[in-house]
mmCIF file of C-alpha atoms in Angstrom:
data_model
loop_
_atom_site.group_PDB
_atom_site.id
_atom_site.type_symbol
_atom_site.label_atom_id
_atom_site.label_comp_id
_atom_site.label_asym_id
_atom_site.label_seq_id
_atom_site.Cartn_x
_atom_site.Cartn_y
_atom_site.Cartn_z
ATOM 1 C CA UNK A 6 -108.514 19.918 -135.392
ATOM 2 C CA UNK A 7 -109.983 22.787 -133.317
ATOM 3 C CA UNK A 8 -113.052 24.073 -132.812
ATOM 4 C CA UNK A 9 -112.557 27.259 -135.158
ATOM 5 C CA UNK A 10 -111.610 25.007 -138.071
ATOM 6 C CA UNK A 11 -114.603 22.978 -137.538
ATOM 7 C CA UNK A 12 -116.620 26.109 -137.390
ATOM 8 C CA UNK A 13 -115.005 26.941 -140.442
ATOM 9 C CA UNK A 14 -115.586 23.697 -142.301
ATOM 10 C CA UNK A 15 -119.549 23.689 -140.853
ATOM 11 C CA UNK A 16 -120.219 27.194 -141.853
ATOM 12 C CA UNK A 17 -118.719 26.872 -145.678
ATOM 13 C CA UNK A 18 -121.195 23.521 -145.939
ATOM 14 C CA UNK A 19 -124.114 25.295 -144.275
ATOM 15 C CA UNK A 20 -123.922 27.855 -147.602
ATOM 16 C CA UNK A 21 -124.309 24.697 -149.513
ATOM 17 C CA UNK A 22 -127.587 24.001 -148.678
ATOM 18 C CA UNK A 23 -127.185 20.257 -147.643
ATOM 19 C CA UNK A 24 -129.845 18.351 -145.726
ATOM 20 C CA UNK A 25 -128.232 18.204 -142.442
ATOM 21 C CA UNK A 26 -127.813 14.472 -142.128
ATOM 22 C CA UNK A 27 -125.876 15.033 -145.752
ATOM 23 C CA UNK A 28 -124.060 17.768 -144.305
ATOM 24 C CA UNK A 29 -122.625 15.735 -141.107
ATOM 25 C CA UNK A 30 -121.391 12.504 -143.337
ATOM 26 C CA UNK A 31 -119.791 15.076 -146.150
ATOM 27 C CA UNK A 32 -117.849 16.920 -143.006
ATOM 28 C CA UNK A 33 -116.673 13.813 -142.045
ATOM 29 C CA UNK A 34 -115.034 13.419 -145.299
ATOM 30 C CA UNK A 35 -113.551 16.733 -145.757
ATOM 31 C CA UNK A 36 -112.203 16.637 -141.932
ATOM 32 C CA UNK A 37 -110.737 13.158 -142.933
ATOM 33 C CA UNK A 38 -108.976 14.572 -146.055
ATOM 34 C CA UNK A 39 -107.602 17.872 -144.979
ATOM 35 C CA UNK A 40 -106.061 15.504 -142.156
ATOM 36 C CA UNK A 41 -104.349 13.125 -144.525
ATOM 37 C CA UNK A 42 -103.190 16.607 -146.964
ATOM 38 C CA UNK A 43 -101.400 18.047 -143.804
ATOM 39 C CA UNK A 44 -100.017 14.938 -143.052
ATOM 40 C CA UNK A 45 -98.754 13.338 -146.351
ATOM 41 C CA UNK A 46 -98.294 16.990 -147.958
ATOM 42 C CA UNK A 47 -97.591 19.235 -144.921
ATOM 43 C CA UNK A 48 -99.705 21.906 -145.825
ATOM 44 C CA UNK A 49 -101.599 24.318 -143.444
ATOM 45 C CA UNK A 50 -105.066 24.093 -142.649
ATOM 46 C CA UNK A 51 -106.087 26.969 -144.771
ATOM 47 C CA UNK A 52 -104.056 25.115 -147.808
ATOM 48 C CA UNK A 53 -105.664 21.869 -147.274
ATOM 49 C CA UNK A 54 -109.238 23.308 -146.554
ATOM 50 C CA UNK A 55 -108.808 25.147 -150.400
ATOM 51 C CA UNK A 56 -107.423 22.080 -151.771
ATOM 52 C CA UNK A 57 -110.420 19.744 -150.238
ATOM 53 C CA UNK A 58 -113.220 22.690 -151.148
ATOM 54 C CA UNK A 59 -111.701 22.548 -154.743
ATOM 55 C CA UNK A 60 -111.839 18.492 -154.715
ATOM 56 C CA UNK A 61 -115.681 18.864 -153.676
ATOM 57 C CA UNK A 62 -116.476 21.684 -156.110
ATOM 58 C CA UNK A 63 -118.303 19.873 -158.894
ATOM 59 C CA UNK A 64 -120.491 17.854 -156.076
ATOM 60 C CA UNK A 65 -121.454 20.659 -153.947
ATOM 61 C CA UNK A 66 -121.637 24.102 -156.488
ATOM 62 C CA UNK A 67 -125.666 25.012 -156.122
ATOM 63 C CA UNK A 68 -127.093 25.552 -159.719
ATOM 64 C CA UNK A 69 -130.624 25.087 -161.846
ATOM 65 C CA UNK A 70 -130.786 22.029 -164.176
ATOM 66 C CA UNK A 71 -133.026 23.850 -166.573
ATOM 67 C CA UNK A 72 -135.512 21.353 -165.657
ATOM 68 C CA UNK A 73 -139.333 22.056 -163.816
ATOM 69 C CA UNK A 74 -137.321 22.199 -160.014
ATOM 70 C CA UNK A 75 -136.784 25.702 -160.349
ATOM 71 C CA UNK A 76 -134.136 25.759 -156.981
ATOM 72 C CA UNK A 77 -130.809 25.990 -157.270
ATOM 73 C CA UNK A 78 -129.087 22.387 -155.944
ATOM 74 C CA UNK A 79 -125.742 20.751 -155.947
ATOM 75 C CA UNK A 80 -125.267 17.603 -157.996
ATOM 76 C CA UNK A 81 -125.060 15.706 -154.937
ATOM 77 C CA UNK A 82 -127.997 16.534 -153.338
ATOM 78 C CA UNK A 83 -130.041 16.254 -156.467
ATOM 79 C CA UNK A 84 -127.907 12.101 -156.962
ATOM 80 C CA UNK A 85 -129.247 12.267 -153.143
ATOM 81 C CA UNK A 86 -132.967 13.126 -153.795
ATOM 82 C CA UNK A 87 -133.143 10.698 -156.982
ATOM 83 C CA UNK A 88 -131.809 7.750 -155.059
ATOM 84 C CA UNK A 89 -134.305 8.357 -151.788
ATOM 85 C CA UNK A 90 -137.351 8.786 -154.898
ATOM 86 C CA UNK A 91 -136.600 5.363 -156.514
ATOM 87 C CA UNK A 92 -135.556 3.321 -153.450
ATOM 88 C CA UNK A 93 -138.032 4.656 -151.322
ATOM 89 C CA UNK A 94 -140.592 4.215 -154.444
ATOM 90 C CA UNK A 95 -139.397 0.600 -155.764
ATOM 91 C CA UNK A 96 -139.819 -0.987 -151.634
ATOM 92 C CA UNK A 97 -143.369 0.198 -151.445
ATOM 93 C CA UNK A 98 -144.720 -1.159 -154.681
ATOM 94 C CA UNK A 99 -142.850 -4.135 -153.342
ATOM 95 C CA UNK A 100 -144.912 -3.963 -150.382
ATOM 96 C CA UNK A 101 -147.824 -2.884 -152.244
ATOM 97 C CA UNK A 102 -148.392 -5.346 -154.997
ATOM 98 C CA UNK A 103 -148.777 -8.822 -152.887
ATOM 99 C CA UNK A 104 -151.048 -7.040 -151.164
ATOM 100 C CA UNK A 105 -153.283 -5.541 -154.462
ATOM 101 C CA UNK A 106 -152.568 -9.408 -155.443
ATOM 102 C CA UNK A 107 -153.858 -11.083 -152.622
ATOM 103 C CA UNK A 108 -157.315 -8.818 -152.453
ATOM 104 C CA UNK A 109 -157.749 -9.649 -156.168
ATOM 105 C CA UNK A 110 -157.694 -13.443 -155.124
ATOM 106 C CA UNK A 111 -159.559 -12.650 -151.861
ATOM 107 C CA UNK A 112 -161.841 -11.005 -154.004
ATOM 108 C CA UNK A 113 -162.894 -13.922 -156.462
ATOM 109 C CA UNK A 114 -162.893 -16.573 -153.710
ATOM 110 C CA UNK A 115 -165.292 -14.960 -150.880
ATOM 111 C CA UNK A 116 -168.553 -13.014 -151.215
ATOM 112 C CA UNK A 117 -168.832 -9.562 -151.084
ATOM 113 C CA UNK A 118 -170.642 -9.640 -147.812
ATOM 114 C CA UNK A 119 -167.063 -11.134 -146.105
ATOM 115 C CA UNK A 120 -164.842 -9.480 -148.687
ATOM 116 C CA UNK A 121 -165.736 -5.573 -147.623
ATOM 117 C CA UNK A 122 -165.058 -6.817 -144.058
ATOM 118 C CA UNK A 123 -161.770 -7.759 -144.273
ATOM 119 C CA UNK A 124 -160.555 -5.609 -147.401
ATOM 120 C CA UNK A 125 -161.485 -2.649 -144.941
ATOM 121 C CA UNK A 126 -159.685 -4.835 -141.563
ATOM 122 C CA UNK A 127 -156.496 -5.232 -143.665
ATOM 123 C CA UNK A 128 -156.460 -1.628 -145.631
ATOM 124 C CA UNK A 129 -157.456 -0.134 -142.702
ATOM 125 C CA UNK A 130 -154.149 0.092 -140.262
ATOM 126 C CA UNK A 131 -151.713 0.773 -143.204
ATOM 127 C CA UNK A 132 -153.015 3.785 -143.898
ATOM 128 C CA UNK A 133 -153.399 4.181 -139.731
ATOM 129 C CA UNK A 134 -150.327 3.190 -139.005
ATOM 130 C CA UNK A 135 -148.317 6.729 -140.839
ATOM 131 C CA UNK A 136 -150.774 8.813 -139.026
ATOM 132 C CA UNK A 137 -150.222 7.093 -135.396
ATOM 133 C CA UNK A 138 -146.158 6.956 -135.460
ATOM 134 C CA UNK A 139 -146.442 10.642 -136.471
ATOM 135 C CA UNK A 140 -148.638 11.179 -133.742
ATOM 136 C CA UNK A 141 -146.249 9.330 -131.331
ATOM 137 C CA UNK A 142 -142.934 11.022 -132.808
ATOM 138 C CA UNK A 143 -144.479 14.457 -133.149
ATOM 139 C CA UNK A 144 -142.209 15.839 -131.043
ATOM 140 C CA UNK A 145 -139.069 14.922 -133.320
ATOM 141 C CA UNK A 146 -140.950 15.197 -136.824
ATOM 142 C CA UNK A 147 -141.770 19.018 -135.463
ATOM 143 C CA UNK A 148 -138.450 19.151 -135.645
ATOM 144 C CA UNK A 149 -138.309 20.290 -139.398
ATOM 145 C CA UNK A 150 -141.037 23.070 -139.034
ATOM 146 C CA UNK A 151 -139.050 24.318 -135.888
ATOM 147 C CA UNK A 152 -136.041 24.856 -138.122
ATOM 148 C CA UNK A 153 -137.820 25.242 -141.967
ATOM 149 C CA UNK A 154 -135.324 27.452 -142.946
ATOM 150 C CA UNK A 155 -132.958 24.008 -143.237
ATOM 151 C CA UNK A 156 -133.379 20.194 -144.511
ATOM 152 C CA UNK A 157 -133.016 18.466 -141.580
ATOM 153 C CA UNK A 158 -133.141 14.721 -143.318
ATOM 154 C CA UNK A 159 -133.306 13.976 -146.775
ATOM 155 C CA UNK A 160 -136.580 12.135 -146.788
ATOM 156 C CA UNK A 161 -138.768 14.080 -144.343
ATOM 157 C CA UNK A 162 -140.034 15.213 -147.398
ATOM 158 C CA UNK A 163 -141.719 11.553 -147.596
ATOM 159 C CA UNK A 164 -142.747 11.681 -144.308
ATOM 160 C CA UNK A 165 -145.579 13.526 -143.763
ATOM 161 C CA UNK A 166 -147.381 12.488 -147.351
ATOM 162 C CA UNK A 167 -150.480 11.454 -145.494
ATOM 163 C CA UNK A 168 -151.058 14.669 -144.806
ATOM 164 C CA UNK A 169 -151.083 15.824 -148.777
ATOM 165 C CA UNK A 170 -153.322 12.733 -149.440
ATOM 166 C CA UNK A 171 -155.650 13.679 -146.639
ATOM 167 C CA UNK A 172 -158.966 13.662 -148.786
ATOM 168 C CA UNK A 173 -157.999 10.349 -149.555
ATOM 169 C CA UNK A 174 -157.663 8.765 -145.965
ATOM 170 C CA UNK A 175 -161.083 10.529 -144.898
ATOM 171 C CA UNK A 176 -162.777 9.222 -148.035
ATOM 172 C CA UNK A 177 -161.570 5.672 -147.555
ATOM 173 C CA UNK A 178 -162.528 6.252 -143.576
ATOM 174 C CA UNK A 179 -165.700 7.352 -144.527
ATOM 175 C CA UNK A 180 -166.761 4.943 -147.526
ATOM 176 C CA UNK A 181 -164.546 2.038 -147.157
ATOM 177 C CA UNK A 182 -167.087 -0.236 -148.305
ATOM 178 C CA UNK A 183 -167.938 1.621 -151.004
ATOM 179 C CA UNK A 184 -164.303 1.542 -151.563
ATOM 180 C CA UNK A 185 -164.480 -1.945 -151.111
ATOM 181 C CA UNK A 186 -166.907 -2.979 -153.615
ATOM 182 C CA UNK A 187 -165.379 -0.677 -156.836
ATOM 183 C CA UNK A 188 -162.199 -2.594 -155.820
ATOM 184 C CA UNK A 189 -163.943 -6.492 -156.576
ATOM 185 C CA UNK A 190 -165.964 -5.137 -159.434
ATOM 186 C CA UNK A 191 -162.574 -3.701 -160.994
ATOM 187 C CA UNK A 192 -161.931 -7.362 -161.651
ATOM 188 C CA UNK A 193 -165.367 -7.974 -162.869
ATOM 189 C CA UNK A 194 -165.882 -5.289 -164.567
ATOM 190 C CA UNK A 195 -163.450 -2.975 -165.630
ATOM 191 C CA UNK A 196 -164.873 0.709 -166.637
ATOM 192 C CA UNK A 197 -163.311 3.602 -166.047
ATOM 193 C CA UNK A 198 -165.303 4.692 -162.303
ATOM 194 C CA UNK A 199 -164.044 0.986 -160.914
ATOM 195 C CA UNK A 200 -160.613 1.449 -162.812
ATOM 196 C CA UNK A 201 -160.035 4.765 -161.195
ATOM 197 C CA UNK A 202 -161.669 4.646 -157.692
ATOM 198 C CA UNK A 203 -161.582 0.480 -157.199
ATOM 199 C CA UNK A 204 -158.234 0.147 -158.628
ATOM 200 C CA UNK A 205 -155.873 3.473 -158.458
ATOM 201 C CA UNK A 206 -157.559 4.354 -155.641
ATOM 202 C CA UNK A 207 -156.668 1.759 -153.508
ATOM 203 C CA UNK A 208 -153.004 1.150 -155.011
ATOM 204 C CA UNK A 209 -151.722 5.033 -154.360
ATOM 205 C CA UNK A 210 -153.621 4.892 -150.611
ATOM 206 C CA UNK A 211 -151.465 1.511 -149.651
ATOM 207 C CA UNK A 212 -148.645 2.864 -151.692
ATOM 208 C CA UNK A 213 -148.230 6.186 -149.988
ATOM 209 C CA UNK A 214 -148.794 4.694 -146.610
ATOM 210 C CA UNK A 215 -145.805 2.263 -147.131
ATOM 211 C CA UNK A 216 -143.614 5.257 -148.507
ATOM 212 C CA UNK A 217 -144.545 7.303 -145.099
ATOM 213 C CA UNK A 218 -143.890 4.268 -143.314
ATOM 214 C CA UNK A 219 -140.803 3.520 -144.632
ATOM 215 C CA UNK A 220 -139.394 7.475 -144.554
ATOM 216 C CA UNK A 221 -140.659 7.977 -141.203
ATOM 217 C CA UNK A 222 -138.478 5.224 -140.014
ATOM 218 C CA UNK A 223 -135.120 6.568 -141.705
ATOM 219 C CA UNK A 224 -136.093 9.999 -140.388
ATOM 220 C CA UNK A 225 -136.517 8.760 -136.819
ATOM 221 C CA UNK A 226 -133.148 6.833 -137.184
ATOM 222 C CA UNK A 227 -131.361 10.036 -138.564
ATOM 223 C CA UNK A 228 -132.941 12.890 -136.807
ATOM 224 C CA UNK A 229 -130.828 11.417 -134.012
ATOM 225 C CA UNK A 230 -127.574 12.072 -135.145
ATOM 226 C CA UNK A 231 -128.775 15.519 -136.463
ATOM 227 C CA UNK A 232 -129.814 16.253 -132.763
ATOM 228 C CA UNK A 233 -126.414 17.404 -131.638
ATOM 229 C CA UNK A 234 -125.743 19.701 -134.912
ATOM 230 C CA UNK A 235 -129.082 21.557 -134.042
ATOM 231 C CA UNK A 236 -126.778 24.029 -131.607
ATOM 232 C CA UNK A 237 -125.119 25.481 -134.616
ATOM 233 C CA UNK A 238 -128.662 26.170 -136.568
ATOM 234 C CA UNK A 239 -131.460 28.939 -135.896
ATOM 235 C CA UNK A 240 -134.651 28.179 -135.399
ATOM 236 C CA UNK A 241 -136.892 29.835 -137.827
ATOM 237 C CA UNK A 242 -139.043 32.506 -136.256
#
C-alpha cells in the first residue's frame, strides 16, 4: 500500500474524531481488509476503501445520544469510553476496599494516638504517588495539552484527576489527623460530619488516586505508539 493511500485512509479517520491510540488499531484493520478485498475480490483501492468505509459506517458515524454528553461521538468510541469508566472504576475499588477494610480493623485494635500515625503513613503516598509520576512523565502527559485539539489516549482523561480533586489532597495534607480521627469515629459513631468527611472522604481520595494510578500507566504505555503518528497532527496554537 503506498503512502497516498495511507494518507488517504489516516485523513478519512482523523474526521472521525478517534482518540489516536483508537485511531492507529482501527487503521490497522481497515488496511488489513481493503488488502484481503483486492486480493480475494480484485477490486481497486478506491473500491475496496468504499466497501471497508461502508463496513465501518455504523461504528464510526459521529452523532448525539440524546443523553447529558452533548458531543457528537461514534458508537465505538462511546463502547470505548464506557469500557475504560467501568474497568478503570471496578480495579480501584478493588484496590480501595482492603485498604478502607484494613483501617477499619486498624482502627478498633490500636489507639488513636498510633492509629493517626500510620492511617496518615499509609494514605499518605497513594495520593503522592499520582502527583510524583506526573511530575516525572510531564514531559509525555504535556503531550495532550500540546495537541488539545485531538485525544491522544483514551484514558488521559483519568489521568490527571488529582488535579480536579486538588482541594482534597491539600486538605488531607493539611489536616490528616483530623482526617484521621473522623475516619475511627465513623465506626464509633456514625453521624453525618464522620459519615461524610471520615468515611467518603477518605474512600474517593484513595479511590481517585488508584484510578490516576492505574490510567497514568496505560497512558505512558500507549502514548508510545502514538509518538510516531504525532507527524501527521498539528499542534494546537
Amino acid at each position: 500500500m503506498t503512502e497516498l493511500q495511507l494518507t488517504q485512509i489516516r485523513n478519512y479517520l482523523l474526521e472521525k474524531k478517534l482518540p489516536i491510540d483508537i485511531l492507529l488499531e482501527v487503521q490497522d484493520h481497515f488496511v488489513s481488509q481493503i488488502n484481503d478485498l483486492q486480493r480475494e475480490e480484485n477490486l481497486s483501492f478506491d473500491d475496496a476503501l468504499t466497501k471497508t468505509k461502508n463496513s465501518w459506517q455504523n461504528e464510526l458515524k459521529p452523532y448525539w445520544n440524546g443523553d447529558l454528553d452533548l458531543q457528537d461521538r461514534s458508537k465505538l468510541l462511546r463502547n470505548i469510553n464506557r469500557n475504560n469508566f467501568w474497568s478503570l472504576t471496578k480495579k480501584s475499588v478493588c484496590y480501595t476496599l482492603p485498604i478502607i477494610f484494613f483501617l477499619f480493623i486498624l482502627s478498633k485494635i490500636i489507639t488513636f494516638t498510633y492509629f493517626k500515625f500510620i492511617f496518615v503513613i499509609l494514605v499518605f503516598p497513594m495520593i503522592l504517588i499520582p502527583i510524583v509520576n506526573y511530575l516525572l512523565h510531564r514531559k509525555n502527559f504535556n503531550l495532550f495539552r500540546k495537541y488539545n485539539n485531538y485525544i491522544l489516549v483514551s484514558v488521559q482523561e483519568y489521568t490527571i484527576l488529582f488535579f480536579g480533586g486538588a482541594y482534597f489532597y491539600f486538605r488531607f495534607f493539611a489536616e490528616g489527623f483530623i482526617v484521621a480521627e473522623q475516619f475511627q469515629m465513623f465506626f464509633v459513631a456514625p453521624d453525618s460530619k464522620n459519615l461524610i468527611v471520615g468515611f467518603i472522604f477518605v474512600f474517593i481520595l484513595i479511590f481517585a488516586s488508584f484510578l490516576a494510578i492505574f490510567s497514568q500507566k496505560i497512558y505512558l504505555q500507549k502514548i508510545q505508539k502514538v509518538k510516531p503518528f504525532l507527524q501527521y497532527l498539528k499542534p494546537s496554537n
